[in-house]
Tab-separated table of N, CA and C in Angstrom:
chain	number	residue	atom	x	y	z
A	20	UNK	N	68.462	127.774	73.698
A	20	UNK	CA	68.461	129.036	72.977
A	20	UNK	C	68.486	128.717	71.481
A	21	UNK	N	67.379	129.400	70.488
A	21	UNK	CA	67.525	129.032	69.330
A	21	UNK	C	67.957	130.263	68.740
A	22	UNK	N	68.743	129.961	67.433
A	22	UNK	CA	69.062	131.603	67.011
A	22	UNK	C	68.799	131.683	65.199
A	23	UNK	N	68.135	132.559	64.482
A	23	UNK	CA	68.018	132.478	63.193
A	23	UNK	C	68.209	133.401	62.598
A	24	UNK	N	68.573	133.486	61.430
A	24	UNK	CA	68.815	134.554	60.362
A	24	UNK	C	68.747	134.365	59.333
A	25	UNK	N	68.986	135.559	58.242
A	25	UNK	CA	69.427	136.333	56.852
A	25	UNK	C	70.557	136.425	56.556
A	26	UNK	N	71.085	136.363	55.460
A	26	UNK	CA	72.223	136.577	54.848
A	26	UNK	C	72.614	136.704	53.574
A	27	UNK	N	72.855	138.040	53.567
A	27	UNK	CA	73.135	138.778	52.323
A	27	UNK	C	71.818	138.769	51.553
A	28	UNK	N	70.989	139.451	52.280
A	28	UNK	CA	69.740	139.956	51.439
A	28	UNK	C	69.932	140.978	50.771
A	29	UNK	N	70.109	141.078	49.423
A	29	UNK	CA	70.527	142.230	48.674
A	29	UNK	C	69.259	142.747	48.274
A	30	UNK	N	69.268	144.284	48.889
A	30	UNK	CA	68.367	145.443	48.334
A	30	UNK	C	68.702	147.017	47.637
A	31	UNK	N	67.952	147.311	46.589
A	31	UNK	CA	68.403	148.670	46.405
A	31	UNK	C	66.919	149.176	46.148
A	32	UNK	N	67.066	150.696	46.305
A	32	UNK	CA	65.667	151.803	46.032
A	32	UNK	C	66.797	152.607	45.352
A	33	UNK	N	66.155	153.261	44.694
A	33	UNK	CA	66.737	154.517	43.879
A	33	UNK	C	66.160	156.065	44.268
A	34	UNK	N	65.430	156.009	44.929
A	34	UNK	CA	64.775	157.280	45.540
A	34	UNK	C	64.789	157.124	47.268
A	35	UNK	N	64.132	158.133	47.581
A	35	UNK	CA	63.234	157.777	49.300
A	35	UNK	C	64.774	157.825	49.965
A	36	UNK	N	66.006	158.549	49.581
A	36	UNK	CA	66.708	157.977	50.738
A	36	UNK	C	68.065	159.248	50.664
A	37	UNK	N	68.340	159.309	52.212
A	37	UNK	CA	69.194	161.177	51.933
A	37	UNK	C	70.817	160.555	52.715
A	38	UNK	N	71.230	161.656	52.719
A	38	UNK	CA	72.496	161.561	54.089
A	38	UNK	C	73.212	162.533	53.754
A	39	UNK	N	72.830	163.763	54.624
A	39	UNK	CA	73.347	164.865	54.893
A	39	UNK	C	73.219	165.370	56.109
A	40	UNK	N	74.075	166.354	55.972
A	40	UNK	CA	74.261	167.002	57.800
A	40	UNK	C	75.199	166.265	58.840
A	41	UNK	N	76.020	165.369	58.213
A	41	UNK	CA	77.041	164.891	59.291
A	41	UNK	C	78.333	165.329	59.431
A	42	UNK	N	79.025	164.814	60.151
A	42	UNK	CA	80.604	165.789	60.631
A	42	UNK	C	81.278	165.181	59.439
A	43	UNK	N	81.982	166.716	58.904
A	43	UNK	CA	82.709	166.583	58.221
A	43	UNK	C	84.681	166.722	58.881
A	44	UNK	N	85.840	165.627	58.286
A	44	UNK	CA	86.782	166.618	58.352
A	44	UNK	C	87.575	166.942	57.440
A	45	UNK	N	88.774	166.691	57.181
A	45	UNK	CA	89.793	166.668	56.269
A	45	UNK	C	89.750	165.286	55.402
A	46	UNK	N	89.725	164.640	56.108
A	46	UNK	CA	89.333	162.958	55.448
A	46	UNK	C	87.888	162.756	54.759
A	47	UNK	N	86.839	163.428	55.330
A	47	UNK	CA	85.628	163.225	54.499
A	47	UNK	C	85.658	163.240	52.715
A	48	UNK	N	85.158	162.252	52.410
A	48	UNK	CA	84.944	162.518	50.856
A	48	UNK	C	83.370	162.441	50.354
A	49	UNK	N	82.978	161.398	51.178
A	49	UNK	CA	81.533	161.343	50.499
A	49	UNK	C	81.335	162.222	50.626
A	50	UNK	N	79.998	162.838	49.665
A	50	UNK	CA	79.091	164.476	49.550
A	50	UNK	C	78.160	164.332	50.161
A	51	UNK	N	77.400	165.330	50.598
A	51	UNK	CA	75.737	165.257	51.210
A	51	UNK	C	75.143	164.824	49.739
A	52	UNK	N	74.286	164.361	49.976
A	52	UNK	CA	72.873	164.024	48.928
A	52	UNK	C	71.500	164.162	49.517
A	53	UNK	N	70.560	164.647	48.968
A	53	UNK	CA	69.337	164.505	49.413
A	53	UNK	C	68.333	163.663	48.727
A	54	UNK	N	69.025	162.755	47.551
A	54	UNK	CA	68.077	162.025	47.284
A	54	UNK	C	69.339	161.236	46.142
A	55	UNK	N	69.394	159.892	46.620
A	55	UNK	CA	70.582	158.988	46.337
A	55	UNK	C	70.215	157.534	46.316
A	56	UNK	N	70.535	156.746	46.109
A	56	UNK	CA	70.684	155.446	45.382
A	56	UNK	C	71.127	154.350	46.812
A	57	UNK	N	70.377	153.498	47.406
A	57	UNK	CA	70.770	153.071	48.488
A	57	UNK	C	70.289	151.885	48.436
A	58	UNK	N	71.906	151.407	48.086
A	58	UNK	CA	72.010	149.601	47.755
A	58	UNK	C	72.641	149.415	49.326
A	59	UNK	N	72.558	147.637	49.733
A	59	UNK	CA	72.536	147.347	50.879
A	59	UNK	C	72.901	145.876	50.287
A	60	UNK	N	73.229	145.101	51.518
A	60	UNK	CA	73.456	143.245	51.454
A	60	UNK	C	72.500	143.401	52.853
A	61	UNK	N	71.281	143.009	53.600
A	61	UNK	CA	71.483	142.883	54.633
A	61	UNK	C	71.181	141.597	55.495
A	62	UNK	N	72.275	141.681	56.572
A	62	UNK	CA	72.157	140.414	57.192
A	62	UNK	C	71.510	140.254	58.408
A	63	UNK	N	70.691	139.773	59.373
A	63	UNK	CA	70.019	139.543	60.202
A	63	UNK	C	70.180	138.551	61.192
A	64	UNK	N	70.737	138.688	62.424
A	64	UNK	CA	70.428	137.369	63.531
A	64	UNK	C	69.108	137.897	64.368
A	65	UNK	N	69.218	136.830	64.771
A	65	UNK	CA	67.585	136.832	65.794
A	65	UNK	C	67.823	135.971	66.902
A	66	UNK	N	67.387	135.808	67.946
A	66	UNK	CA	67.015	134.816	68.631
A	66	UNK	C	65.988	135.010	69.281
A	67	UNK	N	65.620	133.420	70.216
A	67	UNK	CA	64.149	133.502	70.309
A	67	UNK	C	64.158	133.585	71.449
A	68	UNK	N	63.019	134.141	72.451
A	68	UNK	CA	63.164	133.931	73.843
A	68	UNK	C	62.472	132.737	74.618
A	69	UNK	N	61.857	132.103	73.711
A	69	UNK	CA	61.011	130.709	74.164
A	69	UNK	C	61.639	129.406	74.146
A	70	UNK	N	61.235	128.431	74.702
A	70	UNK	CA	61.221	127.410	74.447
A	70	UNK	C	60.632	126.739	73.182
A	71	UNK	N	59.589	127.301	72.393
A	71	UNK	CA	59.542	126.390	71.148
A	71	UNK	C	58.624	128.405	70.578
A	72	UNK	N	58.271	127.901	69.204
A	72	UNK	CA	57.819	129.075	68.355
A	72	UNK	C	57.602	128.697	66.993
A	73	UNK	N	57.156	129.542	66.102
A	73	UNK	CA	56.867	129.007	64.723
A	73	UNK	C	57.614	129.644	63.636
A	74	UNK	N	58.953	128.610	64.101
A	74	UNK	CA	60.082	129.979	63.544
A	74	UNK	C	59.865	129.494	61.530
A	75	UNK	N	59.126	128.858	60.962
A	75	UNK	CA	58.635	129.512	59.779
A	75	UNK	C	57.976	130.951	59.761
A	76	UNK	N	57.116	130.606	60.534
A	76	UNK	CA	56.365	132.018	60.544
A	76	UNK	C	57.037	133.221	60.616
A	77	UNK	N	58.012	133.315	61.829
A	77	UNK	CA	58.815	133.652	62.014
A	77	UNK	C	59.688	134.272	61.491
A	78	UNK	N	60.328	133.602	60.184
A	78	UNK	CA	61.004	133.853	59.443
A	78	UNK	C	60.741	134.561	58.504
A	79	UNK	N	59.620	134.059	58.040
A	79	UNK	CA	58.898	134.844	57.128
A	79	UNK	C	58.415	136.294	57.398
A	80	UNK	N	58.252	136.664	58.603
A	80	UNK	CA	57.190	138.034	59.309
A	80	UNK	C	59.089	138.631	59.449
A	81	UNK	N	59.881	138.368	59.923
A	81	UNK	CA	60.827	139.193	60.044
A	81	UNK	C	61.800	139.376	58.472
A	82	UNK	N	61.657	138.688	57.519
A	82	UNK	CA	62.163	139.272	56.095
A	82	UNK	C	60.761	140.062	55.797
A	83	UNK	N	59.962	140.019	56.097
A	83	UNK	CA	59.134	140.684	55.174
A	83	UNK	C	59.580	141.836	55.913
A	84	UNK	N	59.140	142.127	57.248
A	84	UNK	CA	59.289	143.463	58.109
A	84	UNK	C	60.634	144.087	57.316
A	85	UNK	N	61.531	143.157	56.779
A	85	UNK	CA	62.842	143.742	56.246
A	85	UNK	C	62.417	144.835	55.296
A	86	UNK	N	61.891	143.967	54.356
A	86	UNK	CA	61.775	144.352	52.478
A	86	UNK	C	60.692	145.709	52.920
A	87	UNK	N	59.588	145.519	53.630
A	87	UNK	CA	58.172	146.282	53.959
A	87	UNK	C	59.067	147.672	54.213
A	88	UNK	N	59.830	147.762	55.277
A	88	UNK	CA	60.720	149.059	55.970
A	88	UNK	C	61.781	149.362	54.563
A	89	UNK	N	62.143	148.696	54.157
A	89	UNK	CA	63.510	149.182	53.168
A	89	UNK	C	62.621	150.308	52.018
A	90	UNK	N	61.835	149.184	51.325
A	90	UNK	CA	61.060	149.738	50.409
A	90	UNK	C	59.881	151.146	50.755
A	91	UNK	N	59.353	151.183	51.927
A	91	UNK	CA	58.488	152.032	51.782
A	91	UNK	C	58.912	153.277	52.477
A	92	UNK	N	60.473	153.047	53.854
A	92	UNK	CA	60.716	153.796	54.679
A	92	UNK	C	61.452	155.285	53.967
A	93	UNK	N	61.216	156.241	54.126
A	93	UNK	CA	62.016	157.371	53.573
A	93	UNK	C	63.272	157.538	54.468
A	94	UNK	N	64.686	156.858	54.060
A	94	UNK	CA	65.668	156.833	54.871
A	94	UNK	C	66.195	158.281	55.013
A	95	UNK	N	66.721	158.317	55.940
A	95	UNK	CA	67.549	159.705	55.775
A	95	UNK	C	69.044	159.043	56.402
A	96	UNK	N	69.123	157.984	56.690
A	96	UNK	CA	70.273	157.298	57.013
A	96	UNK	C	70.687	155.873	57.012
A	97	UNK	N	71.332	155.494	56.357
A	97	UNK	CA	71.502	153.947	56.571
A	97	UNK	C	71.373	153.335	58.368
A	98	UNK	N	71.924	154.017	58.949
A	98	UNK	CA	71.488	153.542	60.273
A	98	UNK	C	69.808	153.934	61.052
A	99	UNK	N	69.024	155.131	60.653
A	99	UNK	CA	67.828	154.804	60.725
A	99	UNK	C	66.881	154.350	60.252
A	100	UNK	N	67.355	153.492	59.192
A	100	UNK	CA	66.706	152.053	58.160
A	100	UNK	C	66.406	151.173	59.200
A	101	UNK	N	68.214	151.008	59.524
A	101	UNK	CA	68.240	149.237	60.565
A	101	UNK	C	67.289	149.283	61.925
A	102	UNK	N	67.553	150.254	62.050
A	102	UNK	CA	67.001	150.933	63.585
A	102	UNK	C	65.180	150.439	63.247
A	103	UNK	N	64.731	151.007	62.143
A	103	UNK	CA	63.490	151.018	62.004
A	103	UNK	C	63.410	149.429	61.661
A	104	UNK	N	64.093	148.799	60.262
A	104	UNK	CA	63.969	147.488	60.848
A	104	UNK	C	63.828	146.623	61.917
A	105	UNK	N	64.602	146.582	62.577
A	105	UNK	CA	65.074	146.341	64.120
A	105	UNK	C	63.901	146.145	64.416
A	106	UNK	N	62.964	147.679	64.637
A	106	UNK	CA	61.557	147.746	65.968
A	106	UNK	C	60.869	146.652	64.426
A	107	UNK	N	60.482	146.773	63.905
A	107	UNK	CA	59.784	146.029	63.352
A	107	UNK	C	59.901	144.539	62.924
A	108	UNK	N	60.831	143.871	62.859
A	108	UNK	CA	60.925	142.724	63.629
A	108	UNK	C	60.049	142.563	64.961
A	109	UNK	N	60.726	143.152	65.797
A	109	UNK	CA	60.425	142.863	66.926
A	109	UNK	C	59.015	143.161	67.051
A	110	UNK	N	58.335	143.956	66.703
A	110	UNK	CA	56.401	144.004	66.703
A	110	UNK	C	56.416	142.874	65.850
A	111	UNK	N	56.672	143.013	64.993
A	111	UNK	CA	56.217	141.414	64.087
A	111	UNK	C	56.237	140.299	64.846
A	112	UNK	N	57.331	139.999	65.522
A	112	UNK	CA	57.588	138.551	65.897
A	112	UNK	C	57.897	138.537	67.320
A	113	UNK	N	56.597	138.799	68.219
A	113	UNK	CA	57.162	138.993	69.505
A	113	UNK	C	57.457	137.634	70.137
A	114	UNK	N	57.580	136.397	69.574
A	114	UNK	CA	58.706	135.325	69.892
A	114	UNK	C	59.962	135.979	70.085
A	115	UNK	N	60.674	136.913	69.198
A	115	UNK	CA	61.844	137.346	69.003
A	115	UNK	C	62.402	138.119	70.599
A	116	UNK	N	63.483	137.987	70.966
A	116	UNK	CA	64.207	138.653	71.993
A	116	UNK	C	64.961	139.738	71.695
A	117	UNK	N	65.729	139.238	70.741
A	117	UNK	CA	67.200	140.201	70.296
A	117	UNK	C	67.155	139.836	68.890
A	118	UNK	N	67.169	140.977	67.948
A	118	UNK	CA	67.965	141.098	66.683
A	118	UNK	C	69.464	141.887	65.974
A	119	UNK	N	70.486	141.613	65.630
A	119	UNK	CA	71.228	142.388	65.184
A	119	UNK	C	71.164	142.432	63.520
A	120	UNK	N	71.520	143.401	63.274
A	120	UNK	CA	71.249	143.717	61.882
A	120	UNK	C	72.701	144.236	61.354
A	121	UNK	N	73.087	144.075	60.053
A	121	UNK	CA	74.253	144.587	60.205
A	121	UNK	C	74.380	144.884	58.032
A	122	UNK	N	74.428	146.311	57.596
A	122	UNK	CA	74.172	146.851	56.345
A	122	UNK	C	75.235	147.759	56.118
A	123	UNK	N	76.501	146.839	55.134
A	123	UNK	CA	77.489	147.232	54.381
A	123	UNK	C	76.562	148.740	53.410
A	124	UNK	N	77.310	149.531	54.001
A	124	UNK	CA	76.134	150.951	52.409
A	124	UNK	C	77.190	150.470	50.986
A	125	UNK	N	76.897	149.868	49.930
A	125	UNK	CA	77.460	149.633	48.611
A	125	UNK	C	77.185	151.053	47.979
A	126	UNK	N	78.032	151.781	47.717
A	126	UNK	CA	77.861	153.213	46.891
A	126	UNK	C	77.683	152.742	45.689
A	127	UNK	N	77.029	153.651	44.631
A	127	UNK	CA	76.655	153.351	43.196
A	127	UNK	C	76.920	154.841	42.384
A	128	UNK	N	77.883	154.843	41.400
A	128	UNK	CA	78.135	156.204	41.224
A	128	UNK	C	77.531	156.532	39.599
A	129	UNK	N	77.462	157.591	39.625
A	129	UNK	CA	76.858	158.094	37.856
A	129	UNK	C	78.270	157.493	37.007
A	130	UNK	N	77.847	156.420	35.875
A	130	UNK	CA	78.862	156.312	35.075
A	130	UNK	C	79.212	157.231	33.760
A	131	UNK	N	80.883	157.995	34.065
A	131	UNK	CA	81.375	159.050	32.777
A	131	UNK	C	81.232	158.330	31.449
A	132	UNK	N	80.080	159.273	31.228
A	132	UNK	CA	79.833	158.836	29.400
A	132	UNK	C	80.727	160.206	28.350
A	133	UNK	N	81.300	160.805	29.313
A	133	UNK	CA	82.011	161.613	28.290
A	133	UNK	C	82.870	161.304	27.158
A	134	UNK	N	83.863	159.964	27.348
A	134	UNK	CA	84.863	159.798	26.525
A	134	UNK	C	83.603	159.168	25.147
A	135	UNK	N	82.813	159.309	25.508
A	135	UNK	CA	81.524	158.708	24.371
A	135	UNK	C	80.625	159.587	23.716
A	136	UNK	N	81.109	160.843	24.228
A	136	UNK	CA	80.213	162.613	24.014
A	136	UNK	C	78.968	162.501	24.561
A	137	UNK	N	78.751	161.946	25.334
A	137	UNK	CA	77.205	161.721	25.949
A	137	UNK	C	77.407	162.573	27.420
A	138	UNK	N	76.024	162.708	27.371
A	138	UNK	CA	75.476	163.171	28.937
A	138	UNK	C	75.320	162.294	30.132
A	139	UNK	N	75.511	161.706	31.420
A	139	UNK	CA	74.675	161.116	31.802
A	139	UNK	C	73.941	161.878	33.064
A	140	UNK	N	72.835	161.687	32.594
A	140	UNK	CA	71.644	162.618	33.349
A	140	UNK	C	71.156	161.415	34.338
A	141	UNK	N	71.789	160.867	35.064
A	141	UNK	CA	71.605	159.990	36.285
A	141	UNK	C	70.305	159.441	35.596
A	142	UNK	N	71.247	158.290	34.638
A	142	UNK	CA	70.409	157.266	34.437
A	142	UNK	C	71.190	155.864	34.576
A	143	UNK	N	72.687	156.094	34.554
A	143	UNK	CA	73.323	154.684	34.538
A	143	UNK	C	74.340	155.033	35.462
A	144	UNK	N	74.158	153.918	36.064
A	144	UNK	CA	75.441	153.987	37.608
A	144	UNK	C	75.886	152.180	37.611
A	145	UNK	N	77.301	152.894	38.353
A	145	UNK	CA	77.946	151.567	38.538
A	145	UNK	C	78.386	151.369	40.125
A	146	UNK	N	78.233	150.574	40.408
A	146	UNK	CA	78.488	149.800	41.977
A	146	UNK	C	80.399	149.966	42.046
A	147	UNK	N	80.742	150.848	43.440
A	147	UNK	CA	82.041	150.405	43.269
A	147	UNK	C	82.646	149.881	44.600
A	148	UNK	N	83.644	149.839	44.726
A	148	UNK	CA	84.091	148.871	45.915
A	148	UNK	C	85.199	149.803	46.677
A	149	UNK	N	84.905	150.918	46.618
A	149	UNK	CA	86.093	152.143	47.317
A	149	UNK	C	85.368	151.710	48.977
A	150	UNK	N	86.324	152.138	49.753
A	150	UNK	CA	85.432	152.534	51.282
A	150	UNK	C	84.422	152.228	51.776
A	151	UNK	N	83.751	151.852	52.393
A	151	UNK	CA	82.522	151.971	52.735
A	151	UNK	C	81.902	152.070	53.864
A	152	UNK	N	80.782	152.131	54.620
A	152	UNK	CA	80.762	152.102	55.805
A	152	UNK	C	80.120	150.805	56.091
A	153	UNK	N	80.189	149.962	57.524
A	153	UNK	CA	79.647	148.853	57.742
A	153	UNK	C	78.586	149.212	58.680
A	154	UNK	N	77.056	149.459	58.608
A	154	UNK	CA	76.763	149.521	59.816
A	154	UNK	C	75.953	148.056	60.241
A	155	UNK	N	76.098	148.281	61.877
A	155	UNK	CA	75.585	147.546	62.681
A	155	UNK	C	74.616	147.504	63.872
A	156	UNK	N	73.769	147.241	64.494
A	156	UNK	CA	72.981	147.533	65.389
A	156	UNK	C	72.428	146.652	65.943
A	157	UNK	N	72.339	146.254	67.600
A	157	UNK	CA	71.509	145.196	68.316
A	157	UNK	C	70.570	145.871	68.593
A	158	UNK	N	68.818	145.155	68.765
A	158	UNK	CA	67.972	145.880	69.526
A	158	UNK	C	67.472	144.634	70.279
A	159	UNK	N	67.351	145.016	71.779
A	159	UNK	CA	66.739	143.928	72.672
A	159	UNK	C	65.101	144.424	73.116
A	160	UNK	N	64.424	143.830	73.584
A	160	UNK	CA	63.093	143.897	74.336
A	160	UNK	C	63.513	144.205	75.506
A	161	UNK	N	62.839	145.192	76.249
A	161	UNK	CA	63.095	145.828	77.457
A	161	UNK	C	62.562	144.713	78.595
């Protein structure tokens, strides 16, 4: 059994990406957004189902499938990113058996330019380290 991966592939888009409409309760803080800032680390295992393969190739066809889905996909959720990653790996590299994917969401918030008398009209944000969610996901070949 051979097994390969990614780690800590850091990506962000600034558009193309929502998350609204989920259960709220007393504890909820994040807000809905419909169009938000979606930084990521993401990490990737794989394994292969063969005996041998061209796991350059390999490697290469499943980061790209990464960057290709992050960048062009219109998320509406950090978990139907991975999900869509996921299948695409797997068309890419049908050597591949099983991938798990697994994308810390890094929030990025508008930085207060008030104590400076300024506006900020969502142009400068800062990365912070409150909460976050971890998601994770296996997808196998049927």
């Amino acid at each position: 059994r051979v097994e390969s991966g990614i780690e800590n592939l850091v990506v962000l888009k600034t558009t193309a990406s929502e998350f609204w409409g989920f259960v709220r309760d007393e504890y909820t803080t994040l807000p809905e957004v419909r169009d938000r800032i979606f930084a990521t680390s993401v990490s990737a295992r794989w394994t292969y189902g063969g005996d041998s393969a061209d796991y350059n190739s390999c490697y290469q066809r499943a980061r790209d499938s990464i960057l290709d889905v992050f960048a062009a996909h219109h998320s509406l959720a950090v978990q139907q990113t991975e999900y869509e990653m996921g299948q695409a790996i797997l068309k890419a590299c049908p050597e591949i058996d099983e991938v798990t994917l697994s994308m810390p969401n890094q929030h990025r918030i508008p930085f207060n330019l008030q104590p400076f008398g300024l506006e900020n009209r969502n142009e400068i944000f800062v990365p912070t380290d409150e909460p976050y969610g971890l998601i994770s996901a296996t997808l196998k070949r049927a």
